[in-house]
Coordinates of C-alpha atoms and ligand atoms in Angstrom, one line a residue:
X14 CA -199.3 101.4 19.7
X15 CA -199.0 102.1 16.0
X16 CA -201.5 103.8 13.6
X17 CA -202.4 100.5 11.9
X18 CA -203.3 98.7 15.2
X19 CA -206.9 100.0 15.3
X20 CA -208.0 98.7 11.9
X21 CA -206.3 95.4 12.7
X22 CA -208.4 95.2 15.9
X23 CA -211.6 96.0 13.9
X24 CA -210.7 93.3 11.3
X25 CA -210.4 90.7 14.1
X26 CA -213.7 91.7 15.7
X27 CA -215.8 92.3 12.6
X28 CA -214.0 91.9 9.3
X29 CA -217.2 92.1 7.2
X30 CA -218.1 95.5 8.4
X31 CA -217.5 98.3 5.9
X32 CA -214.6 100.5 6.8
X33 CA -214.5 103.0 3.9
X34 CA -216.8 104.0 1.1
X35 CA -216.4 106.3 -1.9
X36 CA -219.0 106.7 -4.6
X37 CA -220.4 103.2 -4.5
X38 CA -217.0 101.5 -3.8
X39 CA -216.9 99.8 -0.4
X40 CA -213.9 98.3 1.5
X41 CA -214.5 96.1 4.6
X42 CA -212.2 96.1 7.6
X43 CA -211.1 92.5 6.6
X44 CA -210.0 93.7 3.1
X45 CA -208.3 96.7 4.6
X46 CA -206.3 94.5 6.9
X47 CA -205.5 91.8 4.3
X48 CA -204.5 94.1 1.4
X49 CA -202.4 96.4 3.6
X50 CA -200.6 93.3 5.0
X51 CA -200.0 92.1 1.5
X52 CA -198.7 95.4 0.4
X53 CA -196.4 95.5 3.4
X54 CA -195.1 92.1 2.4
X55 CA -194.5 93.1 -1.1
X56 CA -192.7 96.3 -0.1
X57 CA -190.4 94.3 2.2
X58 CA -189.6 91.9 -0.5
X59 CA -188.8 94.9 -2.7
X60 CA -186.4 96.1 0.0
X61 CA -188.2 99.1 1.4
X62 CA -186.0 100.4 4.2
X63 CA -187.3 101.5 7.5
X64 CA -188.2 105.2 7.5
X65 CA -187.9 105.6 3.8
X66 CA -190.5 107.8 2.2
X67 CA -193.2 106.6 -0.2
X68 CA -195.1 109.4 -2.0
X69 CA -198.8 108.9 -2.5
X70 CA -199.4 110.5 -5.9
X71 CA -203.1 109.8 -5.8
X72 CA -206.5 111.2 -5.0
X73 CA -208.3 110.4 -1.8
X74 CA -209.6 106.9 -2.5
X75 CA -210.0 103.7 -0.4
X76 CA -206.9 102.3 -2.1
X77 CA -204.9 105.3 -1.0
X78 CA -205.8 104.6 2.6
X79 CA -205.0 100.9 2.2
X80 CA -201.6 102.1 0.9
X81 CA -201.1 104.3 4.0
X82 CA -201.5 101.3 6.2
X83 CA -199.4 99.0 4.1
X84 CA -196.5 101.5 3.9
X85 CA -196.7 102.0 7.7
X86 CA -196.8 98.3 8.4
X87 CA -193.6 97.9 6.3
X88 CA -191.9 100.6 8.4
X89 CA -192.1 103.3 5.7
X90 CA -193.3 106.9 5.9
X91 CA -196.1 108.0 3.6
X92 CA -196.2 111.4 2.0
X93 CA -199.7 112.3 0.7
X94 CA -199.5 114.8 -2.2
X95 CA -201.9 117.3 -3.5
X96 CA -201.7 116.0 -7.1
X97 CA -203.5 119.1 -8.4
X98 CA -200.9 121.5 -7.0
X99 CA -198.9 123.5 -9.6
X100 CA -196.2 121.4 -11.2
X101 CA -193.3 123.5 -9.8
X102 CA -194.6 123.1 -6.2
X103 CA -195.1 119.4 -6.6
X104 CA -191.7 118.8 -8.0
X105 CA -190.2 120.7 -5.0
X106 CA -192.1 118.6 -2.6
X107 CA -191.3 115.3 -4.2
X108 CA -187.6 116.1 -4.5
X109 CA -187.5 117.2 -0.9
X110 CA -189.2 114.0 0.3
X111 CA -186.7 112.0 -1.8
X112 CA -188.9 109.0 -1.9
X113 CA -187.7 105.5 -2.6
X114 CA -191.0 104.8 -4.2
X115 CA -194.1 106.5 -5.6
X116 CA -197.6 105.1 -5.9
X117 CA -199.6 106.1 -9.0
X118 CA -203.1 105.2 -10.1
X119 CA -205.2 105.5 -13.3
X120 CA -206.3 109.0 -12.3
X121 CA -202.9 110.4 -11.4
X122 CA -200.6 108.8 -13.9
X123 CA -201.1 111.4 -16.6
X124 CA -200.5 114.2 -14.2
X125 CA -197.3 112.5 -13.1
X126 CA -196.2 112.2 -16.8
X127 CA -196.7 115.9 -17.2
X128 CA -194.4 116.5 -14.2
X129 CA -191.7 114.3 -15.9
X130 CA -192.0 116.6 -18.9
X131 CA -191.0 119.5 -16.7
X132 CA -188.3 117.6 -14.7
X133 CA -187.1 114.4 -16.3
X134 CA -185.2 113.3 -13.1
X135 CA -188.6 112.4 -11.6
X136 CA -188.7 109.6 -14.2
X137 CA -186.0 107.8 -12.2
X138 CA -188.1 107.3 -9.1
X139 CA -189.3 103.7 -8.9
X140 CA -193.1 103.5 -8.9
X141 CA -196.0 101.2 -8.3
X142 CA -199.2 100.8 -10.4
X143 CA -201.7 101.1 -7.5
X144 CA -205.0 100.6 -9.4
X145 CA -207.2 97.7 -10.4
X146 CA -207.7 99.4 -13.8
X147 CA -205.6 98.2 -16.7
X148 CA -202.3 100.0 -16.8
X149 CA -201.8 102.6 -19.5
X150 CA -198.4 104.2 -19.8
X151 CA -197.0 105.9 -22.8
X152 CA -193.3 105.4 -22.4
X153 CA -191.0 102.5 -21.7
X154 CA -190.8 102.8 -17.9
X155 CA -192.3 99.9 -16.0
X156 CA -193.7 99.8 -12.5
X157 CA -191.8 97.9 -9.8
X158 CA -195.0 96.0 -9.2
X159 CA -198.8 96.3 -9.7
X160 CA -201.8 96.2 -7.4
X161 CA -202.7 92.8 -8.8
X162 CA -199.3 91.4 -7.7
X163 CA -200.0 91.9 -4.0
X164 CA -202.7 89.2 -4.2
X165 CA -199.8 86.7 -4.4
X166 CA -198.4 87.9 -1.1
X167 CA -199.2 86.1 2.2
X168 CA -201.7 87.9 4.4
X169 CA -200.3 88.1 7.9
X170 CA -199.1 90.8 10.3
X171 CA -195.5 91.5 9.7
X172 CA -193.0 92.0 12.4
X173 CA -193.2 95.5 13.7
X174 CA -190.4 97.5 12.2
X175 CA -191.1 100.9 13.7
X176 CA -191.3 102.3 17.1
X177 CA -193.9 104.7 18.5
X178 CA -191.6 107.6 17.9
X179 CA -190.9 106.7 14.3
X180 CA -192.3 109.0 11.7
X181 CA -195.7 107.9 10.3
X182 CA -196.2 110.6 7.6
X183 CA -194.8 113.9 6.4
X184 CA -197.3 116.6 5.6
X185 CA -196.1 119.5 3.4
X186 CA -197.6 122.8 4.4
X187 CA -197.0 126.2 2.8
X188 CA -193.8 128.0 4.0
X189 CA -193.5 131.7 4.4
X190 CA -190.3 131.6 2.4
X191 CA -192.0 130.0 -0.6
X192 CA -190.7 126.5 -0.2
X193 CA -193.3 124.1 1.3
X194 CA -192.2 122.8 4.7
X195 CA -192.5 119.1 5.5
X196 CA -194.0 118.5 9.0
X197 CA -192.9 115.1 10.3
X198 CA -195.6 113.4 12.4
X199 CA -194.9 110.3 14.4
X200 CA -197.1 107.3 15.2
X201 CA -197.2 108.5 18.8
X202 CA -198.3 112.0 17.8
X203 CA -201.3 110.5 16.0
X204 CA -202.1 107.9 18.5
X205 CA -202.2 110.4 21.4
X206 CA -204.7 112.6 19.7
X207 CA -207.0 109.7 18.6
X208 CA -207.0 108.2 22.0
X209 CA -208.2 111.4 23.5
X210 CA -210.7 112.3 20.7
X211 CA -212.6 109.0 20.2
X212 CA -213.9 108.8 23.8
X213 CA -214.2 112.6 24.0
X214 CA -216.6 112.7 21.1
X215 CA -218.1 109.4 22.1
X216 CA -217.6 107.9 18.7
X217 CA -219.4 104.5 18.5
X218 CA -218.9 101.4 16.3
X219 CA -221.0 101.4 13.2
X220 CA -221.4 105.2 13.1
X221 CA -221.1 107.0 9.7
X222 CA -218.3 109.6 9.7
X223 CA -217.1 112.0 7.0
X224 CA -213.7 112.5 5.5
X225 CA -213.9 115.9 3.8
X226 CA -210.4 117.2 3.9
X227 CA -207.7 116.1 1.5
X228 CA -205.2 113.6 2.7
X229 CA -202.3 116.1 2.7
X230 CA -204.2 118.1 5.3
X231 CA -204.2 116.7 8.8
X232 CA -207.9 117.0 9.6
X233 CA -208.2 113.8 7.5
X234 CA -205.8 112.1 9.9
X235 CA -208.5 112.3 12.5
X236 CA -211.2 111.3 10.1
X237 CA -209.3 108.1 9.1
X238 CA -207.8 106.9 12.3
X239 CA -210.6 108.1 14.5
X240 CA -213.0 106.1 12.4
X241 CA -210.8 103.0 12.6
X242 CA -210.3 103.3 16.3
X243 CA -214.0 103.5 17.0
X244 CA -215.0 101.0 14.3
X245 CA -217.0 103.5 12.2
X246 CA -217.8 103.5 8.6
X247 CA -215.8 106.3 6.9
X248 CA -217.4 108.1 3.9
X249 CA -214.8 109.8 1.7
X250 CA -216.3 113.1 0.4
X251 CA -215.5 113.4 -3.3
X252 CA -213.7 116.7 -3.9
X253 CA -216.1 117.7 -6.7
X254 CA -219.2 117.8 -4.5
X255 CA -217.8 120.4 -2.1
X256 CA -218.7 123.1 -4.6
X257 CA -222.3 121.9 -5.0
X258 CA -224.5 122.5 -2.0
X259 CA -227.3 120.2 -3.2
X260 CA -224.8 117.3 -3.5
X261 CA -223.2 118.1 -0.2
X262 CA -226.6 118.0 1.5
X263 CA -227.5 114.7 -0.3
X264 CA -224.1 113.3 0.8
X265 CA -224.7 114.0 4.5
X266 CA -228.4 112.9 4.3
X267 CA -228.1 109.8 2.2
X268 CA -225.0 108.4 4.0
X269 CA -226.8 109.0 7.2
X270 CA -223.7 110.7 8.7
X271 CA -223.4 110.9 12.4
X272 CA -220.2 113.0 12.4
X273 CA -219.0 115.8 10.1
X274 CA -215.5 117.4 10.4
X275 CA -214.1 120.0 8.0
X276 CA -212.8 123.5 7.7
X277 CA -215.5 126.1 8.3
X278 CA -215.7 127.2 4.7
X279 CA -217.5 124.0 3.6
X280 CA -220.1 124.7 6.2
X281 CA -220.4 128.5 5.4
X282 CA -221.0 127.5 1.8
X283 CA -224.1 125.5 2.7
X284 CA -225.2 128.4 4.9
X285 CA -224.8 130.8 2.1
X286 CA -227.2 128.9 -0.1
X287 CA -229.6 128.2 2.8
X288 CA -229.1 124.6 1.8
X289 CA -229.9 122.7 5.0
X290 CA -233.3 120.9 4.5
X291 CA -236.2 121.7 6.8
X292 CA -236.0 118.4 8.4
X293 CA -232.3 118.9 9.1
X294 CA -230.0 115.9 9.1
X295 CA -231.8 113.5 11.5
X296 CA -228.8 111.2 12.0
X297 CA -226.1 113.9 12.6
X298 CA -224.9 114.0 16.2
X299 CA -221.6 116.0 15.9
X300 CA -220.3 118.8 13.8
X301 CA -216.7 119.7 14.2
X302 CA -214.6 122.3 12.5
X303 CA -210.9 123.3 12.7
X304 CA -208.5 125.4 10.7
X305 CA -209.9 128.9 11.0
X306 CA -212.6 131.0 12.6
X307 CA -216.2 129.9 11.7
X308 CA -218.0 133.1 10.8
X309 CA -220.7 133.7 13.4
X310 CA -223.6 134.2 11.0
X311 CA -222.9 130.9 9.4
X312 CA -222.5 129.1 12.7
X313 CA -225.7 130.7 13.9
X314 CA -227.5 129.4 10.8
X315 CA -226.2 125.8 11.4
X316 CA -227.1 125.8 15.1
X317 CA -230.6 127.1 14.5
X318 CA -231.2 124.5 11.8
X319 CA -229.8 121.5 13.8
X320 CA -230.8 122.0 17.4
X321 CA -229.8 118.5 18.6
X322 CA -226.3 118.5 17.3
X323 CA -223.1 119.0 19.3
X324 CA -221.0 121.8 17.8
X325 CA -217.3 121.8 18.5
X326 CA -214.6 124.3 17.5
X327 CA -211.2 122.6 17.3
X328 CA -208.0 124.5 17.0
X329 CA -204.4 123.6 16.2
X330 CA -201.5 123.7 13.7
X331 CA -200.2 120.8 11.7
X332 CA -197.0 121.0 13.8
X333 CA -199.0 119.9 16.9
X334 CA -201.0 117.2 15.1
X335 CA -204.6 117.7 14.1
X336 CA -205.9 119.8 17.0
X337 CA -204.6 121.0 20.4
X338 CA -207.7 122.6 21.9
X339 CA -211.5 122.3 21.7
X340 CA -214.5 124.3 22.7
X341 CA -218.1 122.9 22.6
X342 CA -220.5 125.7 21.6
X343 CA -223.5 124.9 23.6
X344 CA -225.7 127.9 22.8
X345 CA -226.4 129.8 19.6
X346 CA -223.9 132.7 19.9
X347 CA -224.9 136.3 19.5
X348 CA -223.0 138.2 16.8
X349 CA -221.1 140.3 19.2
X350 CA -219.7 137.3 21.1
X351 CA -216.4 135.5 20.4
X352 CA -216.1 131.8 20.3
X353 CA -213.0 130.7 22.3
X354 CA -210.7 128.0 21.0
X355 CA -211.2 126.6 24.4
X356 CA -209.1 124.3 26.5
X357 CA -206.3 122.0 25.7
X358 CA -207.1 118.5 24.3
X359 CA -205.8 115.6 26.4
X360 CA -202.0 115.4 26.6
X361 CA -201.6 118.9 25.3
X362 CA -200.9 122.3 26.9
X363 CA -201.6 125.8 25.7
X364 CA -199.3 128.5 27.0
X365 CA -199.7 132.3 26.3
X366 CA -196.3 133.9 26.8
X367 CA -194.9 137.4 26.3
X368 CA -191.7 138.2 24.4
X369 CA -189.6 137.1 27.4
X370 CA -191.4 133.8 27.6
X371 CA -193.3 134.7 30.7
X372 CA -196.9 133.8 31.1
X373 CA -199.2 136.8 30.5
X374 CA -202.0 137.8 32.9
X375 CA -205.6 136.7 32.4
X376 CA -207.2 138.8 29.7
X377 CA -203.8 140.0 28.3
X378 CA -202.8 139.0 24.8
X379 CA -199.6 137.1 24.1
X380 CA -198.0 134.6 21.8
X381 CA -199.6 131.2 21.8
X382 CA -197.3 128.2 22.3
X383 CA -198.2 124.5 22.5
X384 CA -196.6 121.8 24.5
X385 CA -197.4 118.1 24.8
X386 CA -197.9 114.8 23.0
X387 CA -198.9 116.3 19.6
X388 CA -195.6 118.1 19.0
X389 CA -193.9 117.1 15.8
X390 CA -190.2 116.2 16.0
X391 CA -189.7 119.1 13.5
X392 CA -189.5 120.0 9.8
X393 CA -188.2 117.5 7.3
X394 CA -184.5 118.1 6.7
X395 CA -184.7 121.6 8.0
X396 CA -183.0 122.0 11.4
X397 CA -182.9 125.8 11.2
X398 CA -186.6 126.1 10.8
X399 CA -187.2 123.4 13.4
X400 CA -185.0 125.2 15.9
X401 CA -186.7 128.5 15.3
X402 CA -190.2 127.1 15.8
X403 CA -189.7 124.4 18.4
X404 CA -187.9 125.8 21.4
X405 CA -187.1 124.7 25.0
X406 CA -188.7 126.7 27.8
X407 CA -188.5 126.4 31.6
X408 CA -191.9 126.3 33.1
X409 CA -193.0 127.7 36.5
X410 CA -192.0 124.5 38.2
X411 CA -188.5 124.8 36.7
X412 CA -188.9 121.9 34.2
X413 CA -187.6 122.1 30.7
X414 CA -190.5 121.8 28.3
X415 CA -190.4 121.6 24.5
X416 CA -192.9 124.1 23.0
X417 CA -194.0 125.1 19.5
X418 CA -194.5 128.8 18.6
X419 CA -197.8 128.9 16.7
X420 CA -197.5 132.5 15.5
X421 CA -201.0 133.0 16.8
X422 CA -202.0 135.7 19.3
X423 CA -204.3 134.6 22.1
X424 CA -205.5 135.4 25.6
X425 CA -206.7 133.4 28.6
X426 CA -210.0 134.2 30.3
X427 CA -210.4 133.9 34.1
X428 CA -212.4 130.7 33.7
X429 CA -209.6 129.0 31.7
X430 CA -210.7 129.4 28.1
X431 CA -208.2 130.5 25.4
X432 CA -209.3 133.1 22.9
X433 CA -207.8 133.4 19.4
X434 CA -206.9 137.0 18.3
X435 CA -205.4 136.3 14.8
X436 CA -201.9 135.7 13.6
X437 CA -199.0 137.6 14.9
X438 CA -197.7 137.8 11.4
X439 CA -200.9 139.6 10.4
X440 CA -199.7 142.4 12.5
X441 CA -198.9 145.4 10.4
X442 CA -197.8 149.0 10.8
X443 CA -199.9 151.4 8.8
X444 CA -199.4 155.1 8.9
X445 CA -197.2 154.5 12.0
X446 CA -199.9 152.6 13.9
X447 CA -199.5 149.0 15.0
X448 CA -202.6 147.1 13.8
X449 CA -203.7 143.5 14.2
X450 CA -205.7 142.7 11.1
X451 CA -207.5 140.0 13.2
X452 CA -209.0 142.7 15.3
X453 CA -210.6 144.3 12.3
X454 CA -211.9 140.9 11.2
X455 CA -213.5 140.3 14.6
X456 CA -215.2 143.7 14.4
X457 CA -216.4 143.0 10.8
X458 CA -217.9 139.7 11.9
X459 CA -220.2 141.4 14.3
X460 CA -223.0 142.1 11.9
X461 CA -225.4 140.1 9.9
X462 CA -224.5 141.4 6.4
X463 CA -221.6 139.1 5.6
X464 CA -221.1 135.4 4.6
X465 CA -217.3 135.6 4.5
X466 CA -214.6 138.2 4.9
X467 CA -210.9 138.7 5.2
X468 CA -208.8 141.7 6.1
X469 CA -205.4 141.6 4.4
X470 CA -202.3 143.8 4.1
X471 CA -202.0 145.6 0.8
X472 CA -198.6 146.9 -0.3
X473 CA -199.1 149.4 -3.1
X474 CA -196.1 151.0 -4.6
X475 CA -195.6 154.5 -3.6
X476 CA -195.7 156.3 -0.3
X477 CA -198.5 154.4 1.2
X478 CA -196.6 151.7 3.0
X479 CA -198.9 148.9 4.1
X480 CA -202.5 149.6 3.7
X481 CA -205.5 147.5 4.6
X482 CA -207.8 145.7 2.2
X483 CA -211.2 144.1 3.0
X484 CA -212.5 141.3 0.8
X485 CA -216.0 140.2 1.5
X486 CA -219.0 138.2 0.4
X487 CA -222.4 139.5 1.3
X488 CA -225.2 137.4 2.7
X489 CA -227.2 138.6 -0.3
X490 CA -226.3 140.1 -3.6
X491 CA -225.6 143.8 -2.9
X492 CA -225.2 145.5 -6.2
X493 CA -222.4 147.5 -4.8
X494 CA -224.3 148.9 -1.8
X495 CA -222.7 146.8 0.8
X496 CA -219.2 148.4 1.1
X497 CA -220.6 151.8 2.2
X498 CA -222.8 150.1 4.8
X499 CA -219.9 148.0 6.1
X500 CA -217.7 151.1 6.4
X501 CA -220.3 152.9 8.3
X502 CA -220.8 150.0 10.7
X503 CA -217.1 149.3 11.1
X504 CA -216.4 153.0 11.8
X505 CA -218.3 152.5 15.0
X506 CA -216.0 149.7 16.1
X507 CA -212.5 150.5 15.2
X508 CA -210.5 153.7 15.1
X509 CA -210.1 155.6 11.8
X510 CA -206.5 154.3 11.3
X511 CA -207.8 150.8 11.3
X512 CA -210.4 151.3 8.6
X513 CA -209.5 149.4 5.4
X514 CA -208.7 151.7 2.5
X515 CA -209.6 149.1 -0.1
X516 CA -212.8 147.1 -0.3
X517 CA -213.7 144.4 -2.8
X518 CA -216.8 142.3 -3.1
X519 CA -216.5 138.7 -4.2
X520 CA -219.0 135.9 -5.1
X521 CA -216.8 133.7 -3.0
X522 CA -213.4 134.1 -1.5
X523 CA -210.5 132.2 -3.2
X524 CA -209.2 129.2 -1.2
X525 CA -205.9 127.4 -1.0
X526 CA -205.5 123.6 -1.3
X527 CA -206.5 123.1 2.3
X528 CA -209.8 125.0 1.8
X529 CA -208.7 128.0 3.8
X530 CA -209.1 131.6 2.6
X531 CA -206.2 132.4 0.3
X532 CA -205.1 135.6 1.9
X533 CA -202.0 135.9 -0.2
X534 CA -204.1 135.9 -3.3
X535 CA -206.5 138.5 -1.9
X536 CA -203.6 140.8 -1.1
X537 CA -202.3 140.4 -4.6
X538 CA -205.7 141.1 -6.1
X539 CA -205.7 144.4 -4.2
X540 CA -202.2 145.2 -5.3
X541 CA -203.0 144.9 -9.0
Ligands
LIG615 P1 -202.7 124.5 9.8 O1 -201.4 124.1 10.1 O2 -202.9 124.6 8.3 O3 -203.8 123.7 10.4 O4 -202.9 126.0 10.3 C1 -202.8 126.3 11.6 C2 -203.3 127.7 11.9 O5 -204.7 127.8 11.5 C3 -203.3 128.0 13.4 O6 -202.0 128.4 13.8 C4 -204.3 129.1 13.4 O7 -203.8 130.3 12.9 C5 -205.4 128.6 12.4 N1 -206.4 127.9 13.1 C6 -206.5 126.6 13.2 N2 -207.7 126.2 13.9 C7 -208.3 127.4 14.1 C8 -209.6 127.8 14.8 N3 -210.4 126.8 15.3 N4 -209.9 129.1 14.9 C9 -209.0 130.0 14.4 N5 -207.9 129.8 13.8 C10 -207.5 128.5 13.6

């Protein structure tokens, strides 16, 4: 099974059905299949070698998704890029991927030209004009071929050139050392998750589903291939509406979405503006989030407003493909409860181990490791990092199992649910005490004063060592009164040495390219 098999099946069954829409542009399953076959044909004629990388230097559009399928069908590996990343970071990623080809469209070409100004060697990479718009290009360089050229190619399924364990895409995530790390994901990794998720969520043909995350973030992998496997109509959420609650609401309502999947921040944002209409979203059946903790006040708000909807917390790192565990939140949670990350998704296993790689007892915290079908073969061209994060372990039955160290701290309850307790690398020493910043966050979340919050390490020069900073967004405008109230409440929950020394109120917390809270930035803001 390869990642392009689902859309191929849908094209055979119902080629006229719309597969993808974006702002009034619609692509049917038939077109998706034909154009990706034609692109594959053209890539093969051009000599694309099996497993060579093709960078998608484009926004999230139906054409970009056609390209993903076409590249896969030709045996290539696609690398979706965040074209709005800072130039230096993008250049590092492109050079690391060392693509044999790059796809550009009318939106991205100027951005790419500006990268060439910074590093002229990028101008040597062969490229394709992947747009129906007339080509505009300032210098002499010419594309290898244009979108219009593929129409001349025959439309038939090409002989499969990859195997299940061949890489399908490489997703670059931030690396602690400053260089982005490329996580290699195989066809098999993706197929295993999708084959569990589609029946689990009972996704049905013709349903309207969302694609909110950018293509370089793996939540979109589920959106795309989950929709194709089930025969759904995928609605790409334009990036610009994410910061506009009215438009987000209109998007969910007018497209009659049945499923929404995103990082929690998109959902907290609507809660913050009390944006869900009185009548709710009548068609919505499922609301899924992944990537970080959903703040309880915002989750409560959503669950109260949408009583008939199934709410599911998904958990997992990119290295284990999309998500590794799930928890259905069946009742509106109290503010002093914790939502588990739940139980392993099909084909996956969660292990909570101590420093000696022995399983911890129920209720005890340990390091969370993941085993199973989602595990990436490793980091792109980085054996040292791969060996450090993906290790071999002998389980209780004496079998060797490959496991991934998530860097998360977790515990297992007696009834088999895993609870997330923050990152092990958020552990700090302050005034000699060992502190998990995640623990302070959990305590902070247990009140109804906050929309969003993050507790971060603060390294001021001088004798202080590492201090603690709390960045927060109030439910309502506070005129500076909130910090004293929060301190008062928190002082009842954590010992004095765990109280943040620095407090800063925001209108909204800064986010990184994946939509997660940008903790590094918050720390830096405190350190100014
Ligand atoms: P990424 O590779 O960007 O998806 O980040 C993976 C990390 O995000 C995990 O190791 C966790 O620290 C965090 N994470 C993912 N899902 C959740 C969740 N549902 N709840 C809490 N943290 C999460």
